[in-house]
Amino acid sequence: MTKISIAIDGPASAGKSTVAKILAKDLGYIYLDTGAMYRAITYAALKSNCDLASEEAIAKLLPTTTISFKQTEQGQLVFINDEDVTEAIRKPDVTNAVSQVAAQAAVRTDLVRRQQAFGEEGGIVMDGRDIGTAVLPNAEVKIFLVASVIERAERRYKENIENGIETDFETLKKEIEDRDFKDTTRKISPLVQAEDALKIDTTGMGIAEVVTAIKDQVTLKM
Ligand code: C5P
C-alpha cells in the first residue's frame, strides 16, 4: 500500500498532536512533532542564557543542537544531544518564549530542512504550523485543525489538572491567544490554512470523531 504524507496544522492546543499520534499508530507511520523541535531550540537558547531577540546568537546554537526522538511505552521522548528534555520543553518558560524563537529565519530554515529529511520517504504524520504550506507542500492529505479559544483553554486546563499542575484559566487563555497572534502574524511561514487543506473545527467534537474524519481523507488518497 502507498505510504502517504499527512500534514496537520493549526493553532495552539487544537488537539493536533493527540490525533496525529493516534493516526500514526493506527497507520504504522512515523509521527513528527515539529513544535517539539522549536521548543527544543528555545530550551537550548534559554539554558545558555542567549538573548532571545538576537538571531545571531540563536543561529550559533543550531549546529550543536541535535534533536532526536525516541519511541517508548510511555510515549515519544525528546532529546537534545543526550539530554532528555521531554518534560522541560513543555514548561511555561519555554512555551511563552517559543514563538519569538520560531519567528527567526535561521531557525526556520534549519528546522524545516531537518523536518523534510524525516518526511522524505512518506509514511509520516507531521503536525505544526507550516507543514502543509512550507514543510510538505506536496502532502497527500492536509488538515487544518481549529477550535474555539475557550475550548482550547479548557482542554489545556483539564490536562494540567490531570497532571497535577495548578493553572489559572484566564492566564492559560491569554497565553494561547498571545501565541496564536505571534504565530499568525510573523513574517516567515505564518500559521495559515493551505489552499488545499481541509479545515476541521473540533469545537464540541471528540477525539475519535476527529480521527475518523481524517482517516476518511486518508482512504481517499490510498
Ligand atoms: O505545537 P506546539 O504548540 O508545541 O508548538 C510550539 C510553537 O512552535 C508554536 O507556538 C510556534 O511558534 C512554533 N511552531 C512553528 N512551526 C511549526 C511548529 C511549531 O512555528 N511547524
mmCIF file with all atom_site columns, N, CA and C in Angstrom, residues 61-120:
data_model
loop_
_atom_site.group_PDB
_atom_site.id
_atom_site.type_symbol
_atom_site.label_atom_id
_atom_site.label_alt_id
_atom_site.label_comp_id
_atom_site.label_asym_id
_atom_site.label_entity_id
_atom_site.label_seq_id
_atom_site.pdbx_PDB_ins_code
_atom_site.Cartn_x
_atom_site.Cartn_y
_atom_site.Cartn_z
_atom_site.occupancy
_atom_site.B_iso_or_equiv
_atom_site.pdbx_formal_charge
_atom_site.auth_seq_id
_atom_site.auth_comp_id
_atom_site.auth_asym_id
_atom_site.auth_atom_id
_atom_site.pdbx_PDB_model_num
ATOM 1   N N  . LEU A 1 61  ? 23.649 28.481 17.923 1.00 0.00 ? 61  LEU A N  1
ATOM 2   C CA . LEU A 1 61  ? 23.319 27.262 18.685 1.00 0.00 ? 61  LEU A CA 1
ATOM 3   C C  . LEU A 1 61  ? 22.886 26.105 17.787 1.00 0.00 ? 61  LEU A C  1
ATOM 4   N N  . LEU A 1 62  ? 22.364 26.451 16.619 1.00 0.00 ? 62  LEU A N  1
ATOM 5   C CA . LEU A 1 62  ? 21.721 25.427 15.772 1.00 0.00 ? 62  LEU A CA 1
ATOM 6   C C  . LEU A 1 62  ? 22.629 24.241 15.416 1.00 0.00 ? 62  LEU A C  1
ATOM 7   N N  . PRO A 1 63  ? 23.876 24.508 14.967 1.00 0.00 ? 63  PRO A N  1
ATOM 8   C CA . PRO A 1 63  ? 24.694 23.355 14.538 1.00 0.00 ? 63  PRO A CA 1
ATOM 9   C C  . PRO A 1 63  ? 25.036 22.372 15.658 1.00 0.00 ? 63  PRO A C  1
ATOM 10  N N  . THR A 1 64  ? 25.020 22.847 16.921 1.00 0.00 ? 64  THR A N  1
ATOM 11  C CA . THR A 1 64  ? 25.387 21.943 18.021 1.00 0.00 ? 64  THR A CA 1
ATOM 12  C C  . THR A 1 64  ? 24.158 21.385 18.751 1.00 0.00 ? 64  THR A C  1
ATOM 13  N N  . THR A 1 65  ? 22.974 21.753 18.280 1.00 0.00 ? 65  THR A N  1
ATOM 14  C CA . THR A 1 65  ? 21.762 21.260 18.944 1.00 0.00 ? 65  THR A CA 1
ATOM 15  C C  . THR A 1 65  ? 21.133 20.139 18.112 1.00 0.00 ? 65  THR A C  1
ATOM 16  N N  . THR A 1 66  ? 21.510 18.915 18.455 1.00 0.00 ? 66  THR A N  1
ATOM 17  C CA . THR A 1 66  ? 20.947 17.760 17.753 1.00 0.00 ? 66  THR A CA 1
ATOM 18  C C  . THR A 1 66  ? 19.656 17.370 18.451 1.00 0.00 ? 66  THR A C  1
ATOM 19  N N  . ILE A 1 67  ? 18.568 17.315 17.701 1.00 0.00 ? 67  ILE A N  1
ATOM 20  C CA . ILE A 1 67  ? 17.275 16.955 18.299 1.00 0.00 ? 67  ILE A CA 1
ATOM 21  C C  . ILE A 1 67  ? 16.904 15.558 17.813 1.00 0.00 ? 67  ILE A C  1
ATOM 22  N N  . SER A 1 68  ? 16.553 14.681 18.759 1.00 0.00 ? 68  SER A N  1
ATOM 23  C CA . SER A 1 68  ? 16.120 13.347 18.332 1.00 0.00 ? 68  SER A CA 1
ATOM 24  C C  . SER A 1 68  ? 14.921 12.898 19.148 1.00 0.00 ? 68  SER A C  1
ATOM 25  N N  . PHE A 1 69  ? 14.241 11.898 18.636 1.00 0.00 ? 69  PHE A N  1
ATOM 26  C CA . PHE A 1 69  ? 13.029 11.371 19.277 1.00 0.00 ? 69  PHE A CA 1
ATOM 27  C C  . PHE A 1 69  ? 13.235 9.889  19.546 1.00 0.00 ? 69  PHE A C  1
ATOM 28  N N  . LYS A 1 70  ? 12.681 9.436  20.650 1.00 0.00 ? 70  LYS A N  1
ATOM 29  C CA . LYS A 1 70  ? 12.787 8.009  20.960 1.00 0.00 ? 70  LYS A CA 1
ATOM 30  C C  . LYS A 1 70  ? 11.400 7.505  21.348 1.00 0.00 ? 70  LYS A C  1
ATOM 31  N N  . GLN A 1 71  ? 10.978 6.444  20.683 1.00 0.00 ? 71  GLN A N  1
ATOM 32  C CA . GLN A 1 71  ? 9.665  5.872  20.962 1.00 0.00 ? 71  GLN A CA 1
ATOM 33  C C  . GLN A 1 71  ? 9.760  4.940  22.160 1.00 0.00 ? 71  GLN A C  1
ATOM 34  N N  . THR A 1 72  ? 8.955  5.157  23.203 1.00 0.00 ? 72  THR A N  1
ATOM 35  C CA . THR A 1 72  ? 8.967  4.254  24.355 1.00 0.00 ? 72  THR A CA 1
ATOM 36  C C  . THR A 1 72  ? 7.518  3.895  24.688 1.00 0.00 ? 72  THR A C  1
ATOM 37  N N  . GLU A 1 73  ? 7.372  2.990  25.674 1.00 0.00 ? 73  GLU A N  1
ATOM 38  C CA . GLU A 1 73  ? 5.996  2.618  26.058 1.00 0.00 ? 73  GLU A CA 1
ATOM 39  C C  . GLU A 1 73  ? 5.248  3.791  26.672 1.00 0.00 ? 73  GLU A C  1
ATOM 40  N N  . GLN A 1 74  ? 6.010  4.719  27.280 1.00 0.00 ? 74  GLN A N  1
ATOM 41  C CA . GLN A 1 74  ? 5.359  5.895  27.900 1.00 0.00 ? 74  GLN A CA 1
ATOM 42  C C  . GLN A 1 74  ? 5.076  6.987  26.872 1.00 0.00 ? 74  GLN A C  1
ATOM 43  N N  . GLY A 1 75  ? 5.440  6.756  25.636 1.00 0.00 ? 75  GLY A N  1
ATOM 44  C CA . GLY A 1 75  ? 5.225  7.763  24.595 1.00 0.00 ? 75  GLY A CA 1
ATOM 45  C C  . GLY A 1 75  ? 6.546  8.191  23.982 1.00 0.00 ? 75  GLY A C  1
ATOM 46  N N  . GLN A 1 76  ? 6.478  9.281  23.205 1.00 0.00 ? 76  GLN A N  1
ATOM 47  C CA . GLN A 1 76  ? 7.670  9.723  22.498 1.00 0.00 ? 76  GLN A CA 1
ATOM 48  C C  . GLN A 1 76  ? 8.515  10.638 23.381 1.00 0.00 ? 76  GLN A C  1
ATOM 49  N N  . LEU A 1 77  ? 9.801  10.330 23.510 1.00 0.00 ? 77  LEU A N  1
ATOM 50  C CA . LEU A 1 77  ? 10.693 11.174 24.294 1.00 0.00 ? 77  LEU A CA 1
ATOM 51  C C  . LEU A 1 77  ? 11.482 12.078 23.344 1.00 0.00 ? 77  LEU A C  1
ATOM 52  N N  . VAL A 1 78  ? 11.824 13.275 23.839 1.00 0.00 ? 78  VAL A N  1
ATOM 53  C CA . VAL A 1 78  ? 12.572 14.232 23.021 1.00 0.00 ? 78  VAL A CA 1
ATOM 54  C C  . VAL A 1 78  ? 13.946 14.449 23.659 1.00 0.00 ? 78  VAL A C  1
ATOM 55  N N  . PHE A 1 79  ? 14.985 14.385 22.845 1.00 0.00 ? 79  PHE A N  1
ATOM 56  C CA . PHE A 1 79  ? 16.349 14.576 23.343 1.00 0.00 ? 79  PHE A CA 1
ATOM 57  C C  . PHE A 1 79  ? 17.039 15.728 22.628 1.00 0.00 ? 79  PHE A C  1
ATOM 58  N N  . ILE A 1 80  ? 17.862 16.472 23.398 1.00 0.00 ? 80  ILE A N  1
ATOM 59  C CA . ILE A 1 80  ? 18.811 17.395 22.783 1.00 0.00 ? 80  ILE A CA 1
ATOM 60  C C  . ILE A 1 80  ? 20.158 16.770 23.078 1.00 0.00 ? 80  ILE A C  1
ATOM 61  N N  . ASN A 1 81  ? 20.867 16.394 22.049 1.00 0.00 ? 81  ASN A N  1
ATOM 62  C CA . ASN A 1 81  ? 22.091 15.616 22.209 1.00 0.00 ? 81  ASN A CA 1
ATOM 63  C C  . ASN A 1 81  ? 21.735 14.424 23.113 1.00 0.00 ? 81  ASN A C  1
ATOM 64  N N  . ASP A 1 82  ? 22.342 14.277 24.320 1.00 0.00 ? 82  ASP A N  1
ATOM 65  C CA . ASP A 1 82  ? 21.983 13.110 25.131 1.00 0.00 ? 82  ASP A CA 1
ATOM 66  C C  . ASP A 1 82  ? 21.004 13.449 26.261 1.00 0.00 ? 82  ASP A C  1
ATOM 67  N N  . GLU A 1 83  ? 20.538 14.695 26.304 1.00 0.00 ? 83  GLU A N  1
ATOM 68  C CA . GLU A 1 83  ? 19.692 15.129 27.425 1.00 0.00 ? 83  GLU A CA 1
ATOM 69  C C  . GLU A 1 83  ? 18.207 14.914 27.106 1.00 0.00 ? 83  GLU A C  1
ATOM 70  N N  . ASP A 1 84  ? 17.509 14.231 28.011 1.00 0.00 ? 84  ASP A N  1
ATOM 71  C CA . ASP A 1 84  ? 16.067 14.038 27.844 1.00 0.00 ? 84  ASP A CA 1
ATOM 72  C C  . ASP A 1 84  ? 15.358 15.340 28.240 1.00 0.00 ? 84  ASP A C  1
ATOM 73  N N  . VAL A 1 85  ? 14.759 16.014 27.257 1.00 0.00 ? 85  VAL A N  1
ATOM 74  C CA . VAL A 1 85  ? 14.126 17.314 27.519 1.00 0.00 ? 85  VAL A CA 1
ATOM 75  C C  . VAL A 1 85  ? 12.602 17.239 27.360 1.00 0.00 ? 85  VAL A C  1
ATOM 76  N N  . THR A 1 86  ? 12.075 16.011 27.328 1.00 0.00 ? 86  THR A N  1
ATOM 77  C CA . THR A 1 86  ? 10.640 15.799 27.075 1.00 0.00 ? 86  THR A CA 1
ATOM 78  C C  . THR A 1 86  ? 9.759  16.689 27.953 1.00 0.00 ? 86  THR A C  1
ATOM 79  N N  . GLU A 1 87  ? 10.063 16.713 29.257 1.00 0.00 ? 87  GLU A N  1
ATOM 80  C CA . GLU A 1 87  ? 9.216  17.499 30.163 1.00 0.00 ? 87  GLU A CA 1
ATOM 81  C C  . GLU A 1 87  ? 9.613  18.970 30.156 1.00 0.00 ? 87  GLU A C  1
ATOM 82  N N  . ALA A 1 88  ? 10.927 19.222 30.118 1.00 0.00 ? 88  ALA A N  1
ATOM 83  C CA . ALA A 1 88  ? 11.412 20.604 30.212 1.00 0.00 ? 88  ALA A CA 1
ATOM 84  C C  . ALA A 1 88  ? 10.870 21.496 29.090 1.00 0.00 ? 88  ALA A C  1
ATOM 85  N N  . ILE A 1 89  ? 10.695 20.927 27.893 1.00 0.00 ? 89  ILE A N  1
ATOM 86  C CA . ILE A 1 89  ? 10.245 21.772 26.772 1.00 0.00 ? 89  ILE A CA 1
ATOM 87  C C  . ILE A 1 89  ? 8.758  22.122 26.839 1.00 0.00 ? 89  ILE A C  1
ATOM 88  N N  . ARG A 1 90  ? 8.036  21.524 27.796 1.00 0.00 ? 90  ARG A N  1
ATOM 89  C CA . ARG A 1 90  ? 6.600  21.840 27.960 1.00 0.00 ? 90  ARG A CA 1
ATOM 90  C C  . ARG A 1 90  ? 6.368  22.845 29.072 1.00 0.00 ? 90  ARG A C  1
ATOM 91  N N  . LYS A 1 91  ? 7.441  23.269 29.756 1.00 0.00 ? 91  LYS A N  1
ATOM 92  C CA . LYS A 1 91  ? 7.290  24.185 30.893 1.00 0.00 ? 91  LYS A CA 1
ATOM 93  C C  . LYS A 1 91  ? 6.950  25.597 30.389 1.00 0.00 ? 91  LYS A C  1
ATOM 94  N N  . PRO A 1 92  ? 6.281  26.398 31.248 1.00 0.00 ? 92  PRO A N  1
ATOM 95  C CA . PRO A 1 92  ? 5.834  27.725 30.804 1.00 0.00 ? 92  PRO A CA 1
ATOM 96  C C  . PRO A 1 92  ? 6.944  28.641 30.269 1.00 0.00 ? 92  PRO A C  1
ATOM 97  N N  . ASP A 1 93  ? 8.174  28.528 30.817 1.00 0.00 ? 93  ASP A N  1
ATOM 98  C CA . ASP A 1 93  ? 9.230  29.429 30.313 1.00 0.00 ? 93  ASP A CA 1
ATOM 99  C C  . ASP A 1 93  ? 9.484  29.182 28.826 1.00 0.00 ? 93  ASP A C  1
ATOM 100 N N  . VAL A 1 94  ? 9.471  27.914 28.423 1.00 0.00 ? 94  VAL A N  1
ATOM 101 C CA . VAL A 1 94  ? 9.683  27.582 27.008 1.00 0.00 ? 94  VAL A CA 1
ATOM 102 C C  . VAL A 1 94  ? 8.432  27.947 26.197 1.00 0.00 ? 94  VAL A C  1
ATOM 103 N N  . THR A 1 95  ? 7.257  27.557 26.705 1.00 0.00 ? 95  THR A N  1
ATOM 104 C CA . THR A 1 95  ? 6.007  27.816 25.976 1.00 0.00 ? 95  THR A CA 1
ATOM 105 C C  . THR A 1 95  ? 5.842  29.314 25.671 1.00 0.00 ? 95  THR A C  1
ATOM 106 N N  . ASN A 1 96  ? 6.200  30.143 26.642 1.00 0.00 ? 96  ASN A N  1
ATOM 107 C CA . ASN A 1 96  ? 5.981  31.570 26.439 1.00 0.00 ? 96  ASN A CA 1
ATOM 108 C C  . ASN A 1 96  ? 7.059  32.249 25.597 1.00 0.00 ? 96  ASN A C  1
ATOM 109 N N  . ALA A 1 97  ? 8.174  31.548 25.339 1.00 0.00 ? 97  ALA A N  1
ATOM 110 C CA . ALA A 1 97  ? 9.253  32.156 24.546 1.00 0.00 ? 97  ALA A CA 1
ATOM 111 C C  . ALA A 1 97  ? 9.347  31.570 23.139 1.00 0.00 ? 97  ALA A C  1
ATOM 112 N N  . VAL A 1 98  ? 8.705  30.405 22.934 1.00 0.00 ? 98  VAL A N  1
ATOM 113 C CA . VAL A 1 98  ? 8.950  29.665 21.688 1.00 0.00 ? 98  VAL A CA 1
ATOM 114 C C  . VAL A 1 98  ? 8.538  30.430 20.418 1.00 0.00 ? 98  VAL A C  1
ATOM 115 N N  . SER A 1 99  ? 7.464  31.189 20.462 1.00 0.00 ? 99  SER A N  1
ATOM 116 C CA . SER A 1 99  ? 7.011  31.865 19.233 1.00 0.00 ? 99  SER A CA 1
ATOM 117 C C  . SER A 1 99  ? 8.009  32.928 18.767 1.00 0.00 ? 99  SER A C  1
ATOM 118 N N  . GLN A 1 100 ? 8.720  33.527 19.728 1.00 0.00 ? 100 GLN A N  1
ATOM 119 C CA . GLN A 1 100 ? 9.732  34.530 19.367 1.00 0.00 ? 100 GLN A CA 1
ATOM 120 C C  . GLN A 1 100 ? 10.887 33.858 18.625 1.00 0.00 ? 100 GLN A C  1
ATOM 121 N N  . VAL A 1 101 ? 11.295 32.704 19.122 1.00 0.00 ? 101 VAL A N  1
ATOM 122 C CA . VAL A 1 101 ? 12.410 31.976 18.512 1.00 0.00 ? 101 VAL A CA 1
ATOM 123 C C  . VAL A 1 101 ? 11.982 31.396 17.157 1.00 0.00 ? 101 VAL A C  1
ATOM 124 N N  . ALA A 1 102 ? 10.737 30.879 17.111 1.00 0.00 ? 102 ALA A N  1
ATOM 125 C CA . ALA A 1 102 ? 10.241 30.236 15.881 1.00 0.00 ? 102 ALA A CA 1
ATOM 126 C C  . ALA A 1 102 ? 10.013 31.237 14.749 1.00 0.00 ? 102 ALA A C  1
ATOM 127 N N  . ALA A 1 103 ? 10.035 32.520 15.056 1.00 0.00 ? 103 ALA A N  1
ATOM 128 C CA . ALA A 1 103 ? 9.814  33.532 14.013 1.00 0.00 ? 103 ALA A CA 1
ATOM 129 C C  . ALA A 1 103 ? 11.102 33.844 13.259 1.00 0.00 ? 103 ALA A C  1
ATOM 130 N N  . GLN A 1 104 ? 12.239 33.329 13.755 1.00 0.00 ? 104 GLN A N  1
ATOM 131 C CA . GLN A 1 104 ? 13.527 33.717 13.183 1.00 0.00 ? 104 GLN A CA 1
ATOM 132 C C  . GLN A 1 104 ? 13.917 32.886 11.947 1.00 0.00 ? 104 GLN A C  1
ATOM 133 N N  . ALA A 1 105 ? 14.431 33.588 10.939 1.00 0.00 ? 105 ALA A N  1
ATOM 134 C CA . ALA A 1 105 ? 14.716 32.955 9.644  1.00 0.00 ? 105 ALA A CA 1
ATOM 135 C C  . ALA A 1 105 ? 15.681 31.779 9.759  1.00 0.00 ? 105 ALA A C  1
ATOM 136 N N  . ALA A 1 106 ? 16.789 31.970 10.487 1.00 0.00 ? 106 ALA A N  1
ATOM 137 C CA . ALA A 1 106 ? 17.804 30.908 10.554 1.00 0.00 ? 106 ALA A CA 1
ATOM 138 C C  . ALA A 1 106 ? 17.237 29.654 11.213 1.00 0.00 ? 106 ALA A C  1
ATOM 139 N N  . VAL A 1 107 ? 16.430 29.867 12.241 1.00 0.00 ? 107 VAL A N  1
ATOM 140 C CA . VAL A 1 107 ? 15.832 28.741 12.958 1.00 0.00 ? 107 VAL A CA 1
ATOM 141 C C  . VAL A 1 107 ? 14.890 27.981 12.011 1.00 0.00 ? 107 VAL A C  1
ATOM 142 N N  . ARG A 1 108 ? 14.054 28.715 11.305 1.00 0.00 ? 108 ARG A N  1
ATOM 143 C CA . ARG A 1 108 ? 13.071 28.053 10.427 1.00 0.00 ? 108 ARG A CA 1
ATOM 144 C C  . ARG A 1 108 ? 13.754 27.306 9.289  1.00 0.00 ? 108 ARG A C  1
ATOM 145 N N  . THR A 1 109 ? 14.757 27.946 8.677  1.00 0.00 ? 109 THR A N  1
ATOM 146 C CA . THR A 1 109 ? 15.435 27.296 7.553  1.00 0.00 ? 109 THR A CA 1
ATOM 147 C C  . THR A 1 109 ? 16.033 25.974 8.012  1.00 0.00 ? 109 THR A C  1
ATOM 148 N N  . ASP A 1 110 ? 16.701 26.006 9.160  1.00 0.00 ? 110 ASP A N  1
ATOM 149 C CA . ASP A 1 110 ? 17.373 24.812 9.669  1.00 0.00 ? 110 ASP A CA 1
ATOM 150 C C  . ASP A 1 110 ? 16.358 23.721 10.032 1.00 0.00 ? 110 ASP A C  1
ATOM 151 N N  . LEU A 1 111 ? 15.330 24.089 10.803 1.00 0.00 ? 111 LEU A N  1
ATOM 152 C CA . LEU A 1 111 ? 14.389 23.061 11.261 1.00 0.00 ? 111 LEU A CA 1
ATOM 153 C C  . LEU A 1 111 ? 13.524 22.516 10.121 1.00 0.00 ? 111 LEU A C  1
ATOM 154 N N  . VAL A 1 112 ? 13.153 23.359 9.178  1.00 0.00 ? 112 VAL A N  1
ATOM 155 C CA . VAL A 1 112 ? 12.345 22.875 8.044  1.00 0.00 ? 112 VAL A CA 1
ATOM 156 C C  . VAL A 1 112 ? 13.166 21.843 7.259  1.00 0.00 ? 112 VAL A C  1
ATOM 157 N N  . ARG A 1 113 ? 14.471 22.109 7.104  1.00 0.00 ? 113 ARG A N  1
ATOM 158 C CA . ARG A 1 113 ? 15.327 21.149 6.394  1.00 0.00 ? 113 ARG A CA 1
ATOM 159 C C  . ARG A 1 113 ? 15.353 19.811 7.147  1.00 0.00 ? 113 ARG A C  1
ATOM 160 N N  . ARG A 1 114 ? 15.486 19.873 8.460  1.00 0.00 ? 114 ARG A N  1
ATOM 161 C CA . ARG A 1 114 ? 15.512 18.626 9.252  1.00 0.00 ? 114 ARG A CA 1
ATOM 162 C C  . ARG A 1 114 ? 14.175 17.890 9.135  1.00 0.00 ? 114 ARG A C  1
ATOM 163 N N  . GLN A 1 115 ? 13.084 18.647 9.156  1.00 0.00 ? 115 GLN A N  1
ATOM 164 C CA . GLN A 1 115 ? 11.749 18.024 9.089  1.00 0.00 ? 115 GLN A CA 1
ATOM 165 C C  . GLN A 1 115 ? 11.530 17.372 7.726  1.00 0.00 ? 115 GLN A C  1
ATOM 166 N N  . GLN A 1 116 ? 12.006 18.042 6.668  1.00 0.00 ? 116 GLN A N  1
ATOM 167 C CA . GLN A 1 116 ? 11.838 17.464 5.325  1.00 0.00 ? 116 GLN A CA 1
ATOM 168 C C  . GLN A 1 116 ? 12.630 16.171 5.199  1.00 0.00 ? 116 GLN A C  1
ATOM 169 N N  . ALA A 1 117 ? 13.782 16.098 5.873  1.00 0.00 ? 117 ALA A N  1
ATOM 170 C CA . ALA A 1 117 ? 14.585 14.868 5.818  1.00 0.00 ? 117 ALA A CA 1
ATOM 171 C C  . ALA A 1 117 ? 13.807 13.714 6.468  1.00 0.00 ? 117 ALA A C  1
ATOM 172 N N  . PHE A 1 118 ? 13.110 14.000 7.566  1.00 0.00 ? 118 PHE A N  1
ATOM 173 C CA . PHE A 1 118 ? 12.280 12.972 8.225  1.00 0.00 ? 118 PHE A CA 1
ATOM 174 C C  . PHE A 1 118 ? 11.185 12.481 7.274  1.00 0.00 ? 118 PHE A C  1
ATOM 175 N N  . GLY A 1 119 ? 10.655 13.395 6.464  1.00 0.00 ? 119 GLY A N  1
ATOM 176 C CA . GLY A 1 119 ? 9.478  13.096 5.652  1.00 0.00 ? 119 GLY A CA 1
ATOM 177 C C  . GLY A 1 119 ? 9.783  12.554 4.269  1.00 0.00 ? 119 GLY A C  1
ATOM 178 N N  . GLU A 1 120 ? 11.067 12.416 3.943  1.00 0.00 ? 120 GLU A N  1
ATOM 179 C CA . GLU A 1 120 ? 11.475 12.046 2.579  1.00 0.00 ? 120 GLU A CA 1
ATOM 180 C C  . GLU A 1 120 ? 10.784 10.801 2.022  1.00 0.00 ? 120 GLU A C  1
#
